[in-house]
Amino acid sequence: MTTDNPTTPSDTGHRYTSELAGRLELRWQDRWEEEGTFDAPNPVGDLAPDTAQLSDGAKYFLMDMFPYPSGAGLHVGHPLGYIATDVVGRYRRMRGDNVLHALGYDAFGLPAELYAVQTGRHPRETTLENIANMRRQLRRLGLGHDPRRSFATIDPDFVKWTQWIFLQIFNSWYDDDLNRARPIDELIAEFENGARDVPGGAVWADLSAAEREEVIAGYRLAYISDAPVNWAPGLGTVLANEEVTADGRSERGNFPVFKRRLRQWNLRITAYADRLIDDLDRVDWPESGKLMQRNWIGRSHGAQVQFAVPGIDEPIEVFTTRPDTLFGASYMVLAPEHPLVEVLAADAWPAHTDTRWTGGSATPAEAIAAYRARAAAKSDVERQENKEKTGVFTGAFAVNPVNGEQIPVFIADYVLMGYGTGAIMAVPGHDERDFEFAQVLGLPTPRVIDGEGDLPFTGEGPLVNSSNAEISLDGLSVAEAKQRIIAWLEEQGTGQGTTTYRLRDWLFSRQRYWGEPFPIVYDEHDTPIALPESMLPVELPEVPDYSPRTYAPDDVESEPEPPLARATDWVNVELDLGDGPKTYRRETNTMPNWAGSSWYELRYTDPHNTERIADPANERYWMGPQEQRRPNDPGGVDFYIGGVEHMVLHLLYVRFWHKVLFDLGYVSSEEPFYRLFNQGYIQAYAYTDARGAYVPADEVVEAEDGTFTYHGEPVQREYGKMGKSLKNVVTPDEMYETFGADTFRVYEMSMGPLDVSRPWETRAVVGSQRFLQRVWRLVVDEETGNARVTEDDLDSATLGILHRTIAGVRADMEELRFNTAIAKLIELTNHLTKQSVSARGALEPLVQMLAPFAPHLAEELWERLGHDATITYVPYPEADPRYLVAEEVTCVVQVQGKVRGKLQVSPDIAEDALTEIALAEPNVVRTIDGREIRKVIVKAPKLVNIVV
RNA sequence: GCCGGGUUGGCGGAAUGGUAGACGCGAUGGUCUCAAAAACCAUUGUCCGAAAGGGCGUGCGGGUUCGAGUCCCGCACCCGGCACCA
C-alpha cells in the first residue's frame, strides 16, 4: 500500500525521520568506536590507563547473560535485556561510576553442530559468521559496550582457560572439616604421612599407583563414575539432571531420556550444596529465583537409622526427616534396585503370608525378580504416570530399634534408589505414600501423633504411643521429639542426625563434537591423567562427521558413541608426561555447553591475560567484596540481567565454579553475581489456519467483531514465543529501518516493567517516534536545521515541572522503572512543547535525562546545543528542592469517602483553614444536605474527608 | 499435590492506605492539504443526563478502615518451578 511520497517542503532533511535518525545513529556509533567512549580502564595490565590512575568513581560491573549466536539472527525480543543493561550503564556513567559493560558469545553448542551435520560446513566457520551477524545487529542498537573485552567461548585462548579450570577442579578435593576445596597434593600428603586414614583401611605405601589413583578419584571434584545417567538416544548424548524436564525428556529437542549405567565424568557439586544454599542469603536476587535454587538443591534435615535384620550382618540403613515417628514405623521399603535385597530375601514365604504381599509368586526370589523386571521396563515417564502403589514382600523382617518389634521388609518402586539411602522406614499413620501402600497391602497404621484429623495425619501434635523402657517421647512436640530421639539413637549407636540433598553431582561429559575437549589422557591402566598447563589448549581435531551416532529416540539398548572417537590419529597420541614418551589415549567426550558460561564473568575483567584467568588486581577491583558498602559482602558482578530459565542450570553451575576458584585462591569474590534481575520476555501472537498451519502474522487482519482473518479466511490466534516456524518474527533490522534504533530502544523500555512479559505490537512503536520527534523539534528548527535554544530564564511553572521530573526520573532510574521514567519525560516534553519553551535551562536537562534511552539523539542534540564532548559522562541532572514544592496543589474534598469537590490551595495551608474552605464548597454543601457532620479527616493539603 | 508469581479500559500499562486508569497504542472528531500520508489539536472506563451532576466500576465472596486496586480471611482462574525426594 506504500506509495512514493513526493518531497514536501518540510521533508528537506531537518525533520527527525527514520532516515535522519539512521544517519545520525551511524555517525555517533562510529564516533563512539573511534574515541573508545565506553572503554573501561583496568587497574593493571593491557587495559590499564597510561595515566596512572582510575577515576575516583565507584566501579560498576554490569553484565547480560551470554548470548548464543543463533543462525536465525535476532528478533525484537532478544535486545530487551541488552537495552536495559545499556540504559543502566549509561545512567551509571552519568552518575560518575566507572562502568564495565561488554558482551561475549557463548558459541559452543548443539545448534551449530546440527547445522554442521546438515551442511557439512565446519561449525567454527558458521558460528563465526553468526557472531559477525549478531555483532552487526547489536552495534546498530547503539550499545555502550567496551569492544576490547568481547570474546567467544570457542576462541582457543578462552578454551585454554576453560580447560585450565577443569584441571584445577580435577586436581582438588573437598575438605569437609575446613569446608573448602584444597589441592589434591595436600590430600596425598596426608595419606602419605598418615594424618588421614586411607578409606577401607589400606596402607598407602602398599598400594599400587593405579590403586592410589582409585582412592584419590573418590575425592577429586572431577571424577569418572560408572553410574546410572540420563541417556537420550535420539540426541546421541547423555545429559545432566538439570537438562532433563520433569516429564523425563531432554530440555533440548524433547527426546525421551532413559537411565543407563555408563562411565562418565562428574563434577562434585554436591560438596558445595550447603554453601550454595547458605550464600543465597548474601546476594541480592529475586526471592523466587533463590527459592528455585533452594528447591533444586533440596536440603532436608533428618536422621539415618539402622534397622538390624536377624541373621544378616549388615543392617538396613534408612533416611527419614521424621525420626520422631519412629515408634509408628510398621514396615520397611527398599528400592527395587537396592543392593541389600538379594542378601536379605528369604528362601520361602513365612507361614500365613498375606497373598497381597507375594505378587502371586511361589517364593520371595521369584516375586522380587518379577517385580524388578516390571520396574526396569518402565521409563521414568511411565513410573510417574502410574502412581498406584505396588510392591512385594522380601520374606524378611527387620527390627525397629526403638521397640524391638519385627516389621516386614518390602520392595516397592515408590522408593527411589537415588535419594537418601534408597530405603525407608514406613510410617503409614503419618505419611500419605506409606498410608496408600499400607492400604493396598493390608498393613497396620498405628498412630503416634495426636491431633484432629484422620490418618494419614501429617500435621503437628503431641506424640503418643511412643515410649520404651529407656525413653519416652509421649507429650512432646514434633520438634522436641526429633531432637530427643536423635540424641537417643546416637547414644545407642543405631542412628545419627544427618542432612540429605536432592542435588546430584553434575554430569559433565557429552558425546558431542562442538564443545571443549577434556585436557585428559588415559594410560595403559585406563587411569585418567591431567595434561600439563603447557599443553593447553587441547584443540578439536578435524573430523569427517560432526555427529555422534544417534538412534531411534526410544532405543534403550543403544550405546553413546562420541564423534571424537573416530579421529583415531588424534585420540592415540604420543606424549612425554614425565616418564618419557609413551602412547596415551585421549578423552573423546567433550564438555557440556555450560562450561564456558561457568566462568566467563571473570574473563571480562581481564580478557587478554595470557598468564592467568584474570589478574587478581583486576578481579578484585571489579568483583571483590565491597565491605565498605555492605557487610559480609560476597562480591561479584554488580548487576546481572537475564532470563529465569537459567536460574537452575547456568546460575547453579557458575556459582559452583566460582566457589571452587575462590577456595583455591584464584579469585577474591565468593559469589559471581551480587545482584541478579530476571527480565520478562517479549511475546507475540501467532495465527493458524483451518488446517492448523501457521500463516504470516503480519498479514492477518482483525475484524470488527474481534476475530482474525488471513486473506479472507478465518484464523485462530495464539499467544507465545516469537519464532521462525510460527511466522511471527519481527526483527530489530526492520525497526532500525522503519523507526531508527533510538525509537526502538525507547519503545522497548516504555512497554512496561522490565520483569514482566508482554506482547509485541509494531503499530504502537510510532508513539515513541512521535515523542522523540517532539524532543527534536524543541531543539532544532525543522525549517532551517538551526538550534532554537535561547538563554531565557524559566518561568515558575516550567521550573516546577522540570525539577519534579528530575526528582521522579532519578528515583525511577534507581529502581529500574524505565517505563514510568519515560512517561515523565514525555510529560515534560509535552509541557515544553505546549508552552513553546526553548530555554537552555529546560532543554539541556531533558536531553541529559533522555540520553540513557535515546543516546544517539541525545548526543546529536547535545552537540547542537553547543557542546563538543560526548554526553556520556555529563553529570546527571539534580533536582533543586526549592522548586519541588508546587505553588498550588489540588485538594480533594470527599464526603463519605467519595470525591465531591476539588480545591486549588496553597501547599502550606493550615488544617483549620482548609476544613473551612472545604465545608463551604457548593457541591459538598449540597451532598451533605444538612446532615450532621460526625468527623472531618484532614490530610493537608491534599485531602479532606467529611463523615456524616 | 506442594511452592512461587499474577488477574486494573478495546490493547500495553500507571497509581507512599487518600482524585483509579499517568504515559502510550487504537478509536472518534478537527486543523493543514486539490487529496492522501505525516504532523499537530481535542475527546475517549461504563451507564443515565442537553448540561450541571449522578449511579456503577481494579477476577469472585467476606472483613478491617473515615477511606481499600493497595491490608486481612476464603475462593476461582492464568503463568512458572518442583513432583512417590521419605
Short mmCIF file of C-alpha atoms in Angstrom, two decimals, chain A residues 681-941:
data_model
loop_
_atom_site.label_atom_id
_atom_site.label_comp_id
_atom_site.label_asym_id
_atom_site.label_seq_id
_atom_site.Cartn_x
_atom_site.Cartn_y
_atom_site.Cartn_z
CA TYR A 681 10.05 -11.72 27.63
CA ILE A 682 8.60 -10.09 24.58
CA GLN A 683 5.87 -12.37 23.39
CA ALA A 684 3.92 -12.37 20.17
CA TYR A 685 0.71 -13.56 18.62
CA ALA A 686 0.76 -16.33 16.06
CA TYR A 687 -2.11 -17.42 13.84
CA THR A 688 -3.13 -20.81 12.47
CA ASP A 689 -5.50 -21.51 9.62
CA ALA A 690 -8.15 -24.22 9.40
CA ARG A 691 -5.50 -26.90 8.78
CA GLY A 692 -3.56 -25.77 11.83
CA ALA A 693 -0.70 -24.36 9.73
CA TYR A 694 0.89 -21.07 10.75
CA VAL A 695 0.20 -18.10 8.50
CA PRO A 696 2.30 -14.91 8.31
CA ALA A 697 1.23 -12.89 11.34
CA ASP A 698 1.84 -9.52 9.68
CA GLU A 699 -0.78 -10.28 7.02
CA VAL A 700 -3.53 -11.17 9.47
CA VAL A 701 -6.25 -8.56 9.92
CA GLU A 702 -8.58 -8.11 12.85
CA ALA A 703 -12.27 -7.85 12.08
CA GLU A 704 -14.79 -5.59 13.82
CA ASP A 705 -16.05 -8.46 15.94
CA GLY A 706 -12.57 -9.23 17.28
CA THR A 707 -11.98 -12.31 15.10
CA PHE A 708 -8.99 -12.61 12.76
CA THR A 709 -8.67 -13.40 9.10
CA TYR A 710 -5.84 -14.14 6.69
CA HIS A 711 -6.63 -13.46 3.03
CA GLY A 712 -10.29 -13.57 3.99
CA GLU A 713 -10.03 -16.93 5.71
CA PRO A 714 -10.68 -17.07 9.46
CA VAL A 715 -7.62 -17.91 11.58
CA GLN A 716 -7.05 -18.79 15.23
CA ARG A 717 -4.88 -16.60 17.39
CA GLU A 718 -2.40 -17.97 19.89
CA TYR A 719 0.00 -16.18 22.20
CA GLY A 720 3.56 -17.16 22.95
CA LYS A 721 7.08 -17.01 21.64
CA MET A 722 8.34 -15.28 18.55
CA GLY A 723 9.87 -17.73 16.11
CA LYS A 724 10.57 -18.50 12.51
CA SER A 725 8.28 -21.54 12.42
CA LEU A 726 5.46 -19.52 13.97
CA LYS A 727 5.76 -16.96 11.18
CA ASN A 728 5.56 -14.06 13.60
CA VAL A 729 9.14 -12.82 13.77
CA VAL A 730 9.80 -9.10 13.81
CA THR A 731 13.48 -8.20 13.56
CA PRO A 732 15.41 -5.30 15.02
CA ASP A 733 16.64 -4.58 11.50
CA GLU A 734 13.06 -3.81 10.44
CA MET A 735 12.76 -1.47 13.41
CA TYR A 736 16.03 0.34 12.60
CA GLU A 737 14.78 0.77 9.06
CA THR A 738 11.29 1.99 9.89
CA PHE A 739 11.92 4.00 13.04
CA GLY A 740 15.61 4.10 13.95
CA ALA A 741 17.40 2.49 16.86
CA ASP A 742 16.56 5.19 19.41
CA THR A 743 12.82 4.85 18.80
CA PHE A 744 13.13 1.09 19.08
CA ARG A 745 15.05 1.41 22.36
CA VAL A 746 12.57 3.89 23.83
CA TYR A 747 9.64 1.70 22.80
CA GLU A 748 11.06 -1.43 24.39
CA MET A 749 11.82 0.41 27.61
CA SER A 750 8.41 2.07 27.77
CA MET A 751 6.31 -1.05 27.18
CA GLY A 752 6.04 -1.95 30.84
CA PRO A 753 8.06 -3.04 33.87
CA LEU A 754 11.25 -4.88 32.95
CA ASP A 755 10.44 -8.08 34.76
CA VAL A 756 7.06 -8.60 33.11
CA SER A 757 6.46 -10.38 29.81
CA ARG A 758 4.29 -8.61 27.28
CA PRO A 759 3.16 -8.82 23.68
CA TRP A 760 5.00 -7.07 20.90
CA GLU A 761 2.93 -4.57 18.93
CA THR A 762 4.67 -2.99 15.96
CA ARG A 763 1.98 -0.40 15.33
CA ALA A 764 2.48 1.04 18.84
CA VAL A 765 6.14 1.85 18.21
CA VAL A 766 5.13 5.07 16.44
CA GLY A 767 4.24 6.59 19.82
CA SER A 768 7.91 6.53 20.83
CA GLN A 769 8.90 8.01 17.49
CA ARG A 770 6.43 10.87 17.96
CA PHE A 771 7.91 11.54 21.38
CA LEU A 772 11.46 11.74 20.02
CA GLN A 773 10.26 13.94 17.16
CA ARG A 774 8.77 16.37 19.66
CA VAL A 775 12.04 16.48 21.56
CA TRP A 776 13.90 17.07 18.29
CA ARG A 777 11.58 19.93 17.39
CA LEU A 778 12.13 21.55 20.77
CA VAL A 779 15.82 21.89 19.99
CA VAL A 780 16.02 22.02 16.20
CA ASP A 781 14.15 24.31 13.82
CA GLU A 782 12.82 21.95 11.17
CA GLU A 783 12.83 24.66 8.52
CA THR A 784 16.42 25.75 8.91
CA GLY A 785 18.03 22.98 10.89
CA ASN A 786 19.39 25.52 13.36
CA ALA A 787 19.23 25.14 17.11
CA ARG A 788 16.34 27.06 18.63
CA VAL A 789 17.80 27.32 22.08
CA THR A 790 17.51 30.59 23.98
CA GLU A 791 19.17 31.76 27.18
CA ASP A 792 15.84 32.82 28.73
CA ASP A 793 15.05 32.21 32.38
CA LEU A 794 12.50 29.53 33.10
CA ASP A 795 9.00 30.52 34.14
CA SER A 796 7.95 29.21 37.51
CA ALA A 797 5.56 26.58 36.13
CA THR A 798 8.32 25.11 33.96
CA LEU A 799 10.78 25.22 36.86
CA GLY A 800 8.39 23.24 39.00
CA ILE A 801 7.63 20.64 36.35
CA LEU A 802 11.29 20.33 35.39
CA HIS A 803 12.53 19.72 38.90
CA ARG A 804 9.72 17.37 39.83
CA THR A 805 10.53 15.46 36.65
CA ILE A 806 14.22 15.27 37.53
CA ALA A 807 13.43 14.02 41.02
CA GLY A 808 10.91 11.49 39.73
CA VAL A 809 13.02 10.23 36.86
CA ARG A 810 16.06 9.82 39.06
CA ALA A 811 14.06 7.74 41.52
CA ASP A 812 12.67 5.68 38.66
CA MET A 813 16.15 5.11 37.18
CA GLU A 814 17.44 3.85 40.52
CA GLU A 815 14.60 1.35 40.72
CA LEU A 816 14.74 0.31 37.04
CA ARG A 817 11.25 1.76 36.43
CA PHE A 818 12.15 2.82 32.92
CA ASN A 819 8.57 2.80 31.69
CA THR A 820 7.46 5.42 34.21
CA ALA A 821 10.69 7.39 33.77
CA ILE A 822 9.93 7.70 30.06
CA ALA A 823 6.32 8.67 30.83
CA LYS A 824 7.62 11.52 32.98
CA LEU A 825 9.98 12.66 30.22
CA ILE A 826 7.07 12.64 27.79
CA GLU A 827 5.03 14.79 30.18
CA LEU A 828 7.88 17.25 30.48
CA THR A 829 8.31 17.32 26.72
CA ASN A 830 4.60 17.89 26.20
CA HIS A 831 4.67 20.77 28.63
CA LEU A 832 7.68 22.40 26.95
CA THR A 833 6.07 21.91 23.54
CA LYS A 834 2.74 23.40 24.58
CA GLN A 835 4.37 26.36 26.27
CA SER A 836 6.90 26.77 23.44
CA VAL A 837 9.76 26.73 25.93
CA SER A 838 13.15 26.81 24.26
CA ALA A 839 15.27 27.92 27.20
CA ARG A 840 18.57 26.10 27.62
CA GLY A 841 17.79 25.59 31.30
CA ALA A 842 14.94 23.26 30.37
CA LEU A 843 16.23 21.68 27.15
CA GLU A 844 19.59 20.56 28.46
CA PRO A 845 18.34 18.55 31.43
CA LEU A 846 15.72 16.96 29.19
CA VAL A 847 18.38 15.87 26.71
CA GLN A 848 20.58 14.61 29.55
CA MET A 849 17.78 12.54 31.03
CA LEU A 850 16.90 11.19 27.61
CA ALA A 851 20.50 10.14 26.92
CA PRO A 852 20.39 6.66 28.51
CA PHE A 853 17.30 5.75 26.47
CA ALA A 854 17.97 7.51 23.15
CA PRO A 855 21.72 8.03 23.23
CA HIS A 856 22.24 8.95 19.57
CA LEU A 857 19.53 11.60 19.56
CA ALA A 858 20.83 12.94 22.86
CA GLU A 859 24.41 13.15 21.56
CA GLU A 860 23.22 14.95 18.44
CA LEU A 861 21.08 17.45 20.33
CA TRP A 862 23.80 17.95 22.95
CA GLU A 863 26.20 18.84 20.18
CA ARG A 864 23.68 21.19 18.58
CA LEU A 865 23.24 22.82 21.97
CA GLY A 866 26.88 23.79 21.71
CA HIS A 867 28.86 21.05 23.44
CA ASP A 868 31.90 19.39 21.92
CA ALA A 869 32.35 16.40 24.18
CA THR A 870 30.15 13.32 24.36
CA ILE A 871 27.13 13.49 26.66
CA THR A 872 28.14 10.09 28.08
CA TYR A 873 29.99 11.48 31.07
CA VAL A 874 28.00 14.68 31.64
CA PRO A 875 26.67 14.54 35.22
CA TYR A 876 23.02 13.57 35.55
CA PRO A 877 20.72 16.50 36.41
CA GLU A 878 19.89 17.06 40.05
CA ALA A 879 16.61 18.38 41.34
CA ASP A 880 16.67 21.59 43.34
CA PRO A 881 14.42 21.06 46.36
CA ARG A 882 13.35 24.70 46.19
CA TYR A 883 11.33 24.02 43.09
CA LEU A 884 9.82 20.73 44.16
CA VAL A 885 7.01 22.35 46.07
CA ALA A 886 4.24 23.50 43.78
CA GLU A 887 2.69 26.92 44.31
CA GLU A 888 -0.76 25.41 44.31
CA VAL A 889 -1.96 21.91 44.89
CA THR A 890 -5.30 20.26 44.27
CA CYS A 891 -7.11 19.33 47.43
CA VAL A 892 -9.74 16.63 47.14
CA VAL A 893 -12.84 17.01 49.26
CA GLN A 894 -14.62 13.76 50.00
CA VAL A 895 -17.95 13.10 51.67
CA GLN A 896 -18.20 9.53 52.98
CA GLY A 897 -15.03 8.71 51.07
CA LYS A 898 -16.38 9.86 47.71
CA VAL A 899 -14.93 12.78 45.83
CA ARG A 900 -17.42 15.67 45.82
CA GLY A 901 -15.20 18.61 45.10
CA LYS A 902 -11.71 19.84 44.32
CA LEU A 903 -9.96 22.95 45.62
CA GLN A 904 -6.83 24.76 44.48
CA VAL A 905 -4.95 25.63 47.65
CA SER A 906 -1.53 26.66 48.86
CA PRO A 907 0.63 23.67 49.81
CA ASP A 908 1.23 25.02 53.31
CA ILE A 909 -2.40 25.73 54.12
CA ALA A 910 -3.42 25.16 57.74
CA GLU A 911 -5.81 22.33 58.52
CA ASP A 912 -8.44 24.63 60.02
CA ALA A 913 -8.45 26.93 57.04
CA LEU A 914 -8.63 24.02 54.65
CA THR A 915 -11.56 22.47 56.51
CA GLU A 916 -13.38 25.77 56.39
CA ILE A 917 -12.98 26.13 52.63
CA ALA A 918 -13.89 22.51 52.06
CA LEU A 919 -17.11 22.78 54.05
CA ALA A 920 -18.05 25.83 52.03
CA GLU A 921 -17.61 24.14 48.63
CA PRO A 922 -21.05 24.29 46.96
CA ASN A 923 -21.20 20.70 45.74
CA VAL A 924 -20.01 19.49 49.14
CA VAL A 925 -22.69 21.52 50.89
CA ARG A 926 -25.33 20.05 48.58
CA THR A 927 -24.10 16.48 49.17
CA ILE A 928 -24.04 16.89 52.94
CA ASP A 929 -27.58 18.16 52.58
CA GLY A 930 -27.84 19.38 56.16
CA ARG A 931 -26.83 16.05 57.70
CA GLU A 932 -24.86 16.09 60.93
CA ILE A 933 -21.08 16.16 60.49
CA ARG A 934 -19.67 13.43 62.70
CA LYS A 935 -16.00 13.74 61.86
CA VAL A 936 -13.67 15.51 59.49
CA ILE A 937 -10.39 13.89 58.46
CA VAL A 938 -7.86 16.39 57.15
CA LYS A 939 -4.58 15.48 55.49
CA ALA A 940 -3.46 18.95 54.50
CA PRO A 941 -3.01 20.00 51.81
#
